[in-house]
Amino acid sequence: MKIATIVGARPQFIKAAVVSREIKNHPGIEEIIIHTGQHYDVEMSKVFFDELEIPEPDYNLEVGSHSHAVQTAMMLERIEKVLFEIKPDVVLVYGDTNSTLAGALTAVKIHIKTAHVEAGLRSFNDKMPEEINRKLTDSISNYLFVPTKHAMSLLQKEGLAERSMLVGDVMYDSLLHNLNLAKDKFRLSDITELSDYYLATVHRQENTDDEERLKNIFEAFSELDKPVLLPLHPRTKKLLNKVDYGDNVKIIDPVSPLKMVVLLNNCSAVLTDSGGLQKEAFLLKKPCITLRDETEWIETLNNNWNAAVGADKNKILKQCNNLNPGDWKNYYGDGKSAEKIINHLKEVLR
Ligand code: UD1
């Protein structure tokens, strides 16, 4: 069996690493990795392949940053060419980025079976480009690999239950593996001088492209009771001249995936607009404050482990002063989702 894996952005490298590792246990499967080039800076891309020991991409389509339409269109054109050349049995796409949608759309149109890993997530906010990418990808893919029971129930409501399979969350597989790797590689003091801090990330279009929201978030950061360590996405960095932030905000370049695990494991709480980080915080039992108006990972909200407070300065500060989560339960599988994905594909594509 020949699998074409299509990736392009940071969170996809993390998810694909888990499945690539599993594929190596199946000698009859060949994996061909296609990198769209959506993320291209060394710290946004290459460092992920190196640290997570993902095989070098067989194709790098070097699409880069553009408007949504142009970026997606360039991907469609370039992915199609490669798929015609390599003729895979199945295309694997991950998550909800423009690379996900472009991969799925190209493949189904030329009748190549398509599998979507991390299917069924919904924020019910159509202003998010990711929400559009998810809904479209789920509706056209042949196999939907679903992380949670809640996501399964949403797919059922959309009439997609027959194509869906609950496998658990690949990010949980990944976290277990990466915690182990990180332990041997990095100490906290290799990464930061801080020992008591909040860990933050900000990169969502809804926050970065709205001056008011960005300002509120940074004002809240500057007034928090502990320093805020902020590995900063290049998108946000380019807009920072518009906001004032004080000494409490410690900005660093984006960090590698293993360093991020160390920072996460040692922080007192997380403030983020990322989907993946909310869940990683939850899985490591770190309280999270989500800088969005809603979250797809609704299980994390139980017992005050996470709160979606938006970009409201007062709500951010209030929630941060009120971090006392209750009982904790794992909703994200048994750490063997990659194995389930590959076994299922072997069965259906035999
Ligand atoms: C994308 C995903 C988002 C995901 C995020 C992970 C979409 C619609 N969004 O957002 O769901 O959470 O990746 O990080 O696909 N840039 C660089 N260097 C890079 C990449 C980007 O400087 O290597 C800058 C450019 O100014 C670019 C901007 O970041 O215009 C946005 O990049 P883009 O790939 O469009 O989306 P992300 O914000 O990274």
PDB file of C-alpha atoms in Angstrom, residues 20-312:
ATOM      1  CA  SER A  20       4.879   7.991  10.227  1.00  0.00           C
ATOM      2  CA  ARG A  21       6.430   6.189  13.169  1.00  0.00           C
ATOM      3  CA  GLU A  22       3.612   3.660  13.136  1.00  0.00           C
ATOM      4  CA  ILE A  23       3.914   3.160   9.368  1.00  0.00           C
ATOM      5  CA  LYS A  24       7.516   2.022   9.904  1.00  0.00           C
ATOM      6  CA  ASN A  25       6.129  -0.997  11.812  1.00  0.00           C
ATOM      7  CA  HIS A  26       4.324  -2.151   8.674  1.00  0.00           C
ATOM      8  CA  PRO A  27       6.841  -3.266   6.048  1.00  0.00           C
ATOM      9  CA  GLY A  28       4.182  -3.518   3.336  1.00  0.00           C
ATOM     10  CA  ILE A  29       3.397   0.201   3.483  1.00  0.00           C
ATOM     11  CA  GLU A  30       5.309   2.895   1.647  1.00  0.00           C
ATOM     12  CA  GLU A  31       4.844   6.493   2.795  1.00  0.00           C
ATOM     13  CA  ILE A  32       5.502   9.463   0.556  1.00  0.00           C
ATOM     14  CA  ILE A  33       5.577  12.800   2.366  1.00  0.00           C
ATOM     15  CA  ILE A  34       4.437  15.919   0.547  1.00  0.00           C
ATOM     16  CA  HIS A  35       5.179  19.233   2.323  1.00  0.00           C
ATOM     17  CA  THR A  36       3.154  22.064   0.838  1.00  0.00           C
ATOM     18  CA  GLY A  37       5.605  24.671   2.141  1.00  0.00           C
ATOM     19  CA  GLN A  38       2.865  26.595   4.002  1.00  0.00           C
ATOM     20  CA  HIS A  39       5.342  26.958   6.870  1.00  0.00           C
ATOM     21  CA  TYR A  40       8.904  27.474   5.698  1.00  0.00           C
ATOM     22  CA  ASP A  41      10.948  29.258   8.415  1.00  0.00           C
ATOM     23  CA  VAL A  42      13.475  26.868   9.976  1.00  0.00           C
ATOM     24  CA  GLU A  43      11.877  27.128  13.421  1.00  0.00           C
ATOM     25  CA  MET A  44       8.386  26.649  11.956  1.00  0.00           C
ATOM     26  CA  SER A  45       9.273  23.626   9.856  1.00  0.00           C
ATOM     27  CA  LYS A  46      12.723  22.010   9.588  1.00  0.00           C
ATOM     28  CA  VAL A  47      13.295  21.803  13.326  1.00  0.00           C
ATOM     29  CA  PHE A  48      10.104  19.729  13.620  1.00  0.00           C
ATOM     30  CA  PHE A  49      11.310  17.194  11.048  1.00  0.00           C
ATOM     31  CA  ASP A  50      14.734  16.974  12.724  1.00  0.00           C
ATOM     32  CA  GLU A  51      13.593  16.677  16.349  1.00  0.00           C
ATOM     33  CA  LEU A  52      10.637  14.404  15.754  1.00  0.00           C
ATOM     34  CA  GLU A  53      12.677  12.271  13.350  1.00  0.00           C
ATOM     35  CA  ILE A  54      10.157  12.577  10.556  1.00  0.00           C
ATOM     36  CA  PRO A  55      11.622  11.394   7.254  1.00  0.00           C
ATOM     37  CA  GLU A  56      12.600  14.287   4.961  1.00  0.00           C
ATOM     38  CA  PRO A  57       9.657  15.236   2.750  1.00  0.00           C
ATOM     39  CA  ASP A  58       9.840  13.539  -0.649  1.00  0.00           C
ATOM     40  CA  TYR A  59       8.334  16.664  -2.201  1.00  0.00           C
ATOM     41  CA  ASN A  60       8.424  20.254  -0.985  1.00  0.00           C
ATOM     42  CA  LEU A  61       5.971  22.338  -2.970  1.00  0.00           C
ATOM     43  CA  GLU A  62       7.328  25.641  -1.597  1.00  0.00           C
ATOM     44  CA  VAL A  63       3.997  27.416  -1.658  1.00  0.00           C
ATOM     45  CA  GLY A  64       4.770  29.881   1.166  1.00  0.00           C
ATOM     46  CA  SER A  65       2.579  32.680   2.570  1.00  0.00           C
ATOM     47  CA  HIS A  66      -0.182  34.289   0.492  1.00  0.00           C
ATOM     48  CA  SER A  67      -3.847  35.209   0.851  1.00  0.00           C
ATOM     49  CA  HIS A  68      -6.081  32.223   1.564  1.00  0.00           C
ATOM     50  CA  ALA A  69      -7.254  31.940  -2.037  1.00  0.00           C
ATOM     51  CA  VAL A  70      -3.819  32.211  -3.612  1.00  0.00           C
ATOM     52  CA  GLN A  71      -2.158  29.908  -1.077  1.00  0.00           C
ATOM     53  CA  THR A  72      -4.844  27.235  -1.490  1.00  0.00           C
ATOM     54  CA  ALA A  73      -4.916  27.543  -5.274  1.00  0.00           C
ATOM     55  CA  MET A  74      -1.142  27.131  -5.526  1.00  0.00           C
ATOM     56  CA  MET A  75      -1.360  24.049  -3.338  1.00  0.00           C
ATOM     57  CA  LEU A  76      -4.137  22.494  -5.426  1.00  0.00           C
ATOM     58  CA  GLU A  77      -2.148  22.889  -8.603  1.00  0.00           C
ATOM     59  CA  ARG A  78       1.112  21.570  -7.194  1.00  0.00           C
ATOM     60  CA  ILE A  79      -0.373  18.691  -5.187  1.00  0.00           C
ATOM     61  CA  GLU A  80      -2.292  17.434  -8.193  1.00  0.00           C
ATOM     62  CA  LYS A  81       0.866  17.158 -10.250  1.00  0.00           C
ATOM     63  CA  VAL A  82       2.568  15.057  -7.558  1.00  0.00           C
ATOM     64  CA  LEU A  83      -0.456  12.805  -6.992  1.00  0.00           C
ATOM     65  CA  PHE A  84      -0.662  12.062 -10.717  1.00  0.00           C
ATOM     66  CA  GLU A  85       3.005  11.129 -10.627  1.00  0.00           C
ATOM     67  CA  ILE A  86       3.043   8.923  -7.508  1.00  0.00           C
ATOM     68  CA  LYS A  87      -0.472   7.418  -7.709  1.00  0.00           C
ATOM     69  CA  PRO A  88      -0.991   6.643  -4.019  1.00  0.00           C
ATOM     70  CA  ASP A  89      -3.699   4.295  -2.708  1.00  0.00           C
ATOM     71  CA  VAL A  90      -4.696   6.817  -0.081  1.00  0.00           C
ATOM     72  CA  VAL A  91      -3.951  10.416   0.862  1.00  0.00           C
ATOM     73  CA  LEU A  92      -3.651  11.287   4.562  1.00  0.00           C
ATOM     74  CA  VAL A  93      -4.431  14.833   5.686  1.00  0.00           C
ATOM     75  CA  TYR A  94      -4.334  16.277   9.205  1.00  0.00           C
ATOM     76  CA  GLY A  95      -6.188  18.924  11.167  1.00  0.00           C
ATOM     77  CA  ASP A  96      -7.652  22.082   9.697  1.00  0.00           C
ATOM     78  CA  THR A  97      -5.147  24.200   7.835  1.00  0.00           C
ATOM     79  CA  ASN A  98      -5.209  25.329   4.223  1.00  0.00           C
ATOM     80  CA  SER A  99      -2.846  22.420   3.476  1.00  0.00           C
ATOM     81  CA  THR A 100      -5.471  20.007   4.844  1.00  0.00           C
ATOM     82  CA  LEU A 101      -8.232  21.279   2.612  1.00  0.00           C
ATOM     83  CA  ALA A 102      -6.011  21.522  -0.455  1.00  0.00           C
ATOM     84  CA  GLY A 103      -4.779  17.950   0.026  1.00  0.00           C
ATOM     85  CA  ALA A 104      -8.252  16.480   0.451  1.00  0.00           C
ATOM     86  CA  LEU A 105      -9.844  18.475  -2.351  1.00  0.00           C
ATOM     87  CA  THR A 106      -7.137  17.586  -4.853  1.00  0.00           C
ATOM     88  CA  ALA A 107      -7.210  13.890  -3.999  1.00  0.00           C
ATOM     89  CA  VAL A 108     -10.972  13.294  -4.046  1.00  0.00           C
ATOM     90  CA  LYS A 109     -11.358  15.090  -7.367  1.00  0.00           C
ATOM     91  CA  ILE A 110      -8.997  12.627  -8.998  1.00  0.00           C
ATOM     92  CA  HIS A 111     -10.637   9.709  -7.172  1.00  0.00           C
ATOM     93  CA  ILE A 112      -7.888   8.922  -4.728  1.00  0.00           C
ATOM     94  CA  LYS A 113      -9.169   7.703  -1.365  1.00  0.00           C
ATOM     95  CA  THR A 114      -8.682  10.336   1.310  1.00  0.00           C
ATOM     96  CA  ALA A 115      -8.398   9.989   5.074  1.00  0.00           C
ATOM     97  CA  HIS A 116      -8.769  12.897   7.494  1.00  0.00           C
ATOM     98  CA  VAL A 117      -7.027  12.597  10.843  1.00  0.00           C
ATOM     99  CA  GLU A 118      -8.622  14.768  13.567  1.00  0.00           C
ATOM    100  CA  ALA A 119     -12.057  14.803  11.986  1.00  0.00           C
ATOM    101  CA  GLY A 120     -15.274  16.083  13.548  1.00  0.00           C
ATOM    102  CA  LEU A 121     -14.011  19.168  15.377  1.00  0.00           C
ATOM    103  CA  ARG A 122     -16.261  22.190  15.188  1.00  0.00           C
ATOM    104  CA  SER A 123     -16.094  25.667  16.712  1.00  0.00           C
ATOM    105  CA  PHE A 124     -19.358  26.756  15.024  1.00  0.00           C
ATOM    106  CA  ASN A 125     -17.587  29.975  14.106  1.00  0.00           C
ATOM    107  CA  ASP A 126     -17.470  30.295  10.340  1.00  0.00           C
ATOM    108  CA  LYS A 127     -15.253  33.358  10.553  1.00  0.00           C
ATOM    109  CA  MET A 128     -12.349  31.033  11.365  1.00  0.00           C
ATOM    110  CA  PRO A 129     -10.642  29.794   8.210  1.00  0.00           C
ATOM    111  CA  GLU A 130      -9.964  26.561  10.096  1.00  0.00           C
ATOM    112  CA  GLU A 131     -13.687  25.919  10.604  1.00  0.00           C
ATOM    113  CA  ILE A 132     -14.290  26.126   6.856  1.00  0.00           C
ATOM    114  CA  ASN A 133     -11.309  23.847   6.210  1.00  0.00           C
ATOM    115  CA  ARG A 134     -12.578  21.239   8.679  1.00  0.00           C
ATOM    116  CA  LYS A 135     -16.158  21.148   7.501  1.00  0.00           C
ATOM    117  CA  LEU A 136     -15.198  20.870   3.851  1.00  0.00           C
ATOM    118  CA  THR A 137     -12.491  18.279   4.481  1.00  0.00           C
ATOM    119  CA  ASP A 138     -14.819  16.091   6.546  1.00  0.00           C
ATOM    120  CA  SER A 139     -17.592  16.300   4.008  1.00  0.00           C
ATOM    121  CA  ILE A 140     -15.433  15.056   1.112  1.00  0.00           C
ATOM    122  CA  SER A 141     -13.021  12.570   2.761  1.00  0.00           C
ATOM    123  CA  ASN A 142     -13.626   8.814   2.624  1.00  0.00           C
ATOM    124  CA  TYR A 143     -12.272   7.911   6.048  1.00  0.00           C
ATOM    125  CA  LEU A 144     -12.702  10.140   9.070  1.00  0.00           C
ATOM    126  CA  PHE A 145     -10.462   9.372  12.047  1.00  0.00           C
ATOM    127  CA  VAL A 146     -12.030  10.985  15.056  1.00  0.00           C
ATOM    128  CA  PRO A 147     -10.344  11.972  18.337  1.00  0.00           C
ATOM    129  CA  THR A 148     -13.270  12.159  20.790  1.00  0.00           C
ATOM    130  CA  LYS A 149     -16.792  10.908  21.461  1.00  0.00           C
ATOM    131  CA  HIS A 150     -18.072  14.458  21.190  1.00  0.00           C
ATOM    132  CA  ALA A 151     -16.563  14.844  17.705  1.00  0.00           C
ATOM    133  CA  MET A 152     -18.174  11.497  16.760  1.00  0.00           C
ATOM    134  CA  SER A 153     -21.574  12.805  17.819  1.00  0.00           C
ATOM    135  CA  LEU A 154     -21.116  15.954  15.714  1.00  0.00           C
ATOM    136  CA  LEU A 155     -20.234  13.883  12.639  1.00  0.00           C
ATOM    137  CA  GLN A 156     -23.272  11.720  13.245  1.00  0.00           C
ATOM    138  CA  LYS A 157     -25.479  14.836  13.216  1.00  0.00           C
ATOM    139  CA  GLU A 158     -23.928  15.784   9.876  1.00  0.00           C
ATOM    140  CA  GLY A 159     -24.759  12.352   8.453  1.00  0.00           C
ATOM    141  CA  LEU A 160     -21.102  11.280   8.318  1.00  0.00           C
ATOM    142  CA  ALA A 161     -21.151   8.499  10.927  1.00  0.00           C
ATOM    143  CA  GLU A 162     -20.620   5.674   8.454  1.00  0.00           C
ATOM    144  CA  ARG A 163     -17.268   7.040   7.353  1.00  0.00           C
ATOM    145  CA  SER A 164     -16.144   7.844  10.891  1.00  0.00           C
ATOM    146  CA  MET A 165     -14.061   5.869  13.323  1.00  0.00           C
ATOM    147  CA  LEU A 166     -13.232   6.842  16.896  1.00  0.00           C
ATOM    148  CA  VAL A 167      -9.493   6.268  17.311  1.00  0.00           C
ATOM    149  CA  GLY A 168      -8.523   8.746  20.044  1.00  0.00           C
ATOM    150  CA  ASP A 169      -6.307  11.758  19.620  1.00  0.00           C
ATOM    151  CA  VAL A 170      -2.964  11.500  17.800  1.00  0.00           C
ATOM    152  CA  MET A 171      -1.816  14.511  19.849  1.00  0.00           C
ATOM    153  CA  TYR A 172      -2.044  12.351  22.955  1.00  0.00           C
ATOM    154  CA  ASP A 173       0.133   9.657  21.316  1.00  0.00           C
ATOM    155  CA  SER A 174       2.506  12.426  20.355  1.00  0.00           C
ATOM    156  CA  LEU A 175       2.654  14.018  23.791  1.00  0.00           C
ATOM    157  CA  LEU A 176       3.481  10.725  25.497  1.00  0.00           C
ATOM    158  CA  HIS A 177       6.300  10.083  23.038  1.00  0.00           C
ATOM    159  CA  ASN A 178       7.663  13.629  23.080  1.00  0.00           C
ATOM    160  CA  LEU A 179       7.677  13.899  26.875  1.00  0.00           C
ATOM    161  CA  ASN A 180       9.975  10.918  26.955  1.00  0.00           C
ATOM    162  CA  LEU A 181      12.272  12.281  24.250  1.00  0.00           C
ATOM    163  CA  ALA A 182      12.353  15.769  25.777  1.00  0.00           C
ATOM    164  CA  LYS A 183      13.324  14.483  29.220  1.00  0.00           C
ATOM    165  CA  ASP A 184      16.672  13.230  27.901  1.00  0.00           C
ATOM    166  CA  LYS A 185      17.345  16.213  25.688  1.00  0.00           C
ATOM    167  CA  PHE A 186      16.509  19.476  27.448  1.00  0.00           C
ATOM    168  CA  ARG A 187      16.347  20.980  30.911  1.00  0.00           C
ATOM    169  CA  LEU A 188      14.202  24.034  31.557  1.00  0.00           C
ATOM    170  CA  SER A 189      17.308  26.122  32.221  1.00  0.00           C
ATOM    171  CA  ASP A 190      18.542  25.345  28.676  1.00  0.00           C
ATOM    172  CA  ILE A 191      15.511  27.196  27.336  1.00  0.00           C
ATOM    173  CA  THR A 192      14.682  29.987  29.782  1.00  0.00           C
ATOM    174  CA  GLU A 193      15.972  31.627  32.941  1.00  0.00           C
ATOM    175  CA  LEU A 194      12.429  31.774  34.284  1.00  0.00           C
ATOM    176  CA  SER A 195      11.198  29.139  36.708  1.00  0.00           C
ATOM    177  CA  ASP A 196       7.783  30.473  37.728  1.00  0.00           C
ATOM    178  CA  TYR A 197       5.885  31.687  34.678  1.00  0.00           C
ATOM    179  CA  TYR A 198       2.796  31.482  32.503  1.00  0.00           C
ATOM    180  CA  LEU A 199       3.303  30.051  29.023  1.00  0.00           C
ATOM    181  CA  ALA A 200       1.487  31.879  26.227  1.00  0.00           C
ATOM    182  CA  THR A 201       1.056  31.702  22.459  1.00  0.00           C
ATOM    183  CA  VAL A 202      -0.904  34.033  20.152  1.00  0.00           C
ATOM    184  CA  HIS A 203      -1.247  33.520  16.416  1.00  0.00           C
ATOM    185  CA  ARG A 204      -4.908  33.181  15.376  1.00  0.00           C
ATOM    186  CA  GLN A 205      -6.071  35.479  12.644  1.00  0.00           C
ATOM    187  CA  GLU A 206      -9.074  36.545  14.771  1.00  0.00           C
ATOM    188  CA  ASN A 207      -6.628  37.963  17.346  1.00  0.00           C
ATOM    189  CA  THR A 208      -3.708  39.105  15.222  1.00  0.00           C
ATOM    190  CA  ASP A 209      -5.779  40.879  12.587  1.00  0.00           C
ATOM    191  CA  ASP A 210      -7.871  42.778  15.132  1.00  0.00           C
ATOM    192  CA  GLU A 211      -5.840  45.567  16.712  1.00  0.00           C
ATOM    193  CA  GLU A 212      -8.238  45.929  19.644  1.00  0.00           C
ATOM    194  CA  ARG A 213      -8.141  42.243  20.542  1.00  0.00           C
ATOM    195  CA  LEU A 214      -4.368  42.061  20.230  1.00  0.00           C
ATOM    196  CA  LYS A 215      -4.008  45.136  22.451  1.00  0.00           C
ATOM    197  CA  ASN A 216      -6.337  43.724  25.115  1.00  0.00           C
ATOM    198  CA  ILE A 217      -4.473  40.424  25.222  1.00  0.00           C
ATOM    199  CA  PHE A 218      -1.077  42.074  25.619  1.00  0.00           C
ATOM    200  CA  GLU A 219      -2.384  44.512  28.232  1.00  0.00           C
ATOM    201  CA  ALA A 220      -3.687  41.567  30.228  1.00  0.00           C
ATOM    202  CA  PHE A 221      -0.322  39.796  29.879  1.00  0.00           C
ATOM    203  CA  SER A 222       1.502  42.857  31.129  1.00  0.00           C
ATOM    204  CA  GLU A 223      -0.639  42.966  34.292  1.00  0.00           C
ATOM    205  CA  LEU A 224      -0.465  39.300  35.281  1.00  0.00           C
ATOM    206  CA  ASP A 225       1.108  38.279  38.583  1.00  0.00           C
ATOM    207  CA  LYS A 226       3.865  36.213  36.953  1.00  0.00           C
ATOM    208  CA  PRO A 227       6.021  36.707  33.876  1.00  0.00           C
ATOM    209  CA  VAL A 228       4.450  35.556  30.621  1.00  0.00           C
ATOM    210  CA  LEU A 229       6.801  33.535  28.438  1.00  0.00           C
ATOM    211  CA  LEU A 230       5.697  33.962  24.843  1.00  0.00           C
ATOM    212  CA  PRO A 231       7.296  31.977  22.001  1.00  0.00           C
ATOM    213  CA  LEU A 232       6.019  34.146  19.213  1.00  0.00           C
ATOM    214  CA  HIS A 233       4.633  33.122  15.807  1.00  0.00           C
ATOM    215  CA  PRO A 234       6.107  35.279  12.981  1.00  0.00           C
ATOM    216  CA  ARG A 235       2.599  36.425  12.009  1.00  0.00           C
ATOM    217  CA  THR A 236       2.118  38.067  15.429  1.00  0.00           C
ATOM    218  CA  LYS A 237       5.665  39.396  15.590  1.00  0.00           C
ATOM    219  CA  LYS A 238       5.082  41.421  12.431  1.00  0.00           C
ATOM    220  CA  LEU A 239       2.118  43.180  14.103  1.00  0.00           C
ATOM    221  CA  LEU A 240       3.650  43.897  17.490  1.00  0.00           C
ATOM    222  CA  ASN A 241       4.660  47.458  16.699  1.00  0.00           C
ATOM    223  CA  LYS A 242       0.955  48.248  17.112  1.00  0.00           C
ATOM    224  CA  VAL A 243       0.841  47.155  20.757  1.00  0.00           C
ATOM    225  CA  ASP A 244       2.448  48.261  23.945  1.00  0.00           C
ATOM    226  CA  TYR A 245       3.644  45.618  26.310  1.00  0.00           C
ATOM    227  CA  GLY A 246       5.740  45.896  29.398  1.00  0.00           C
ATOM    228  CA  ASP A 247       8.564  43.941  31.028  1.00  0.00           C
ATOM    229  CA  ASN A 248       6.237  41.210  32.205  1.00  0.00           C
ATOM    230  CA  VAL A 249       6.003  39.796  28.681  1.00  0.00           C
ATOM    231  CA  LYS A 250       9.086  37.777  27.738  1.00  0.00           C
ATOM    232  CA  ILE A 251       9.049  37.242  23.994  1.00  0.00           C
ATOM    233  CA  ILE A 252      11.197  34.525  22.454  1.00  0.00           C
ATOM    234  CA  ASP A 253      11.372  33.013  18.956  1.00  0.00           C
ATOM    235  CA  PRO A 254       9.095  30.047  18.201  1.00  0.00           C
ATOM    236  CA  VAL A 255      10.534  27.011  19.984  1.00  0.00           C
ATOM    237  CA  SER A 256      11.043  23.449  18.789  1.00  0.00           C
ATOM    238  CA  PRO A 257       8.382  20.866  19.660  1.00  0.00           C
ATOM    239  CA  LEU A 258      10.444  19.171  22.369  1.00  0.00           C
ATOM    240  CA  LYS A 259      11.411  22.467  23.991  1.00  0.00           C
ATOM    241  CA  MET A 260       7.728  23.389  23.969  1.00  0.00           C
ATOM    242  CA  VAL A 261       6.898  20.226  25.893  1.00  0.00           C
ATOM    243  CA  VAL A 262       9.475  21.184  28.532  1.00  0.00           C
ATOM    244  CA  LEU A 263       8.117  24.740  28.778  1.00  0.00           C
ATOM    245  CA  LEU A 264       4.619  23.364  29.115  1.00  0.00           C
ATOM    246  CA  ASN A 265       5.510  20.799  31.709  1.00  0.00           C
ATOM    247  CA  ASN A 266       7.081  23.458  33.940  1.00  0.00           C
ATOM    248  CA  CYS A 267       4.663  26.375  33.607  1.00  0.00           C
ATOM    249  CA  SER A 268       1.982  27.255  36.134  1.00  0.00           C
ATOM    250  CA  ALA A 269      -0.738  27.834  33.519  1.00  0.00           C
ATOM    251  CA  VAL A 270      -1.189  28.357  29.786  1.00  0.00           C
ATOM    252  CA  LEU A 271      -2.723  31.285  27.896  1.00  0.00           C
ATOM    253  CA  THR A 272      -3.270  30.508  24.242  1.00  0.00           C
ATOM    254  CA  ASP A 273      -5.391  30.756  21.122  1.00  0.00           C
ATOM    255  CA  SER A 274      -3.967  27.500  19.745  1.00  0.00           C
ATOM    256  CA  GLY A 275      -6.131  24.385  19.642  1.00  0.00           C
ATOM    257  CA  GLY A 276      -3.345  21.875  20.172  1.00  0.00           C
ATOM    258  CA  LEU A 277      -1.787  23.689  23.103  1.00  0.00           C
ATOM    259  CA  GLN A 278      -5.100  23.865  24.984  1.00  0.00           C
ATOM    260  CA  LYS A 279      -5.302  20.125  24.842  1.00  0.00           C
ATOM    261  CA  GLU A 280      -1.664  19.490  25.661  1.00  0.00           C
ATOM    262  CA  ALA A 281      -2.096  21.734  28.692  1.00  0.00           C
ATOM    263  CA  PHE A 282      -5.104  19.690  29.734  1.00  0.00           C
ATOM    264  CA  LEU A 283      -3.296  16.382  29.240  1.00  0.00           C
ATOM    265  CA  LEU A 284      -0.424  17.621  31.417  1.00  0.00           C
ATOM    266  CA  LYS A 285      -2.904  18.907  33.993  1.00  0.00           C
ATOM    267  CA  LYS A 286      -2.044  22.566  33.504  1.00  0.00           C
ATOM    268  CA  PRO A 287      -4.932  25.054  33.761  1.00  0.00           C
ATOM    269  CA  CYS A 288      -5.540  26.883  30.489  1.00  0.00           C
ATOM    270  CA  ILE A 289      -7.017  30.240  29.560  1.00  0.00           C
ATOM    271  CA  THR A 290      -8.131  30.212  25.961  1.00  0.00           C
ATOM    272  CA  LEU A 291      -7.866  33.548  24.172  1.00  0.00           C
ATOM    273  CA  ARG A 292     -10.793  32.770  21.907  1.00  0.00           C
ATOM    274  CA  ASP A 293     -14.555  33.077  22.205  1.00  0.00           C
ATOM    275  CA  GLU A 294     -15.086  29.336  21.858  1.00  0.00           C
ATOM    276  CA  THR A 295     -13.156  26.092  21.688  1.00  0.00           C
ATOM    277  CA  GLU A 296     -13.517  22.905  19.661  1.00  0.00           C
ATOM    278  CA  TRP A 297     -12.018  20.882  22.511  1.00  0.00           C
ATOM    279  CA  ILE A 298     -14.991  21.249  24.809  1.00  0.00           C
ATOM    280  CA  GLU A 299     -13.922  18.410  27.130  1.00  0.00           C
ATOM    281  CA  THR A 300     -11.087  20.621  28.390  1.00  0.00           C
ATOM    282  CA  LEU A 301     -13.657  23.063  29.806  1.00  0.00           C
ATOM    283  CA  ASN A 302     -14.885  20.565  32.394  1.00  0.00           C
ATOM    284  CA  ASN A 303     -14.102  21.400  36.023  1.00  0.00           C
ATOM    285  CA  ASN A 304     -12.426  24.684  35.166  1.00  0.00           C
ATOM    286  CA  TRP A 305      -9.340  23.147  33.494  1.00  0.00           C
ATOM    287  CA  ASN A 306      -9.875  25.515  30.598  1.00  0.00           C
ATOM    288  CA  ALA A 307     -11.942  28.661  30.038  1.00  0.00           C
ATOM    289  CA  ALA A 308     -12.587  30.356  26.698  1.00  0.00           C
ATOM    290  CA  VAL A 309     -12.483  34.015  27.732  1.00  0.00           C
ATOM    291  CA  GLY A 310     -11.827  35.644  24.348  1.00  0.00           C
ATOM    292  CA  ALA A 311      -9.688  38.738  24.153  1.00  0.00           C
ATOM    293  CA  ASP A 312     -11.328  40.462  27.117  1.00  0.00           C
TER     294      ASP A 312
END
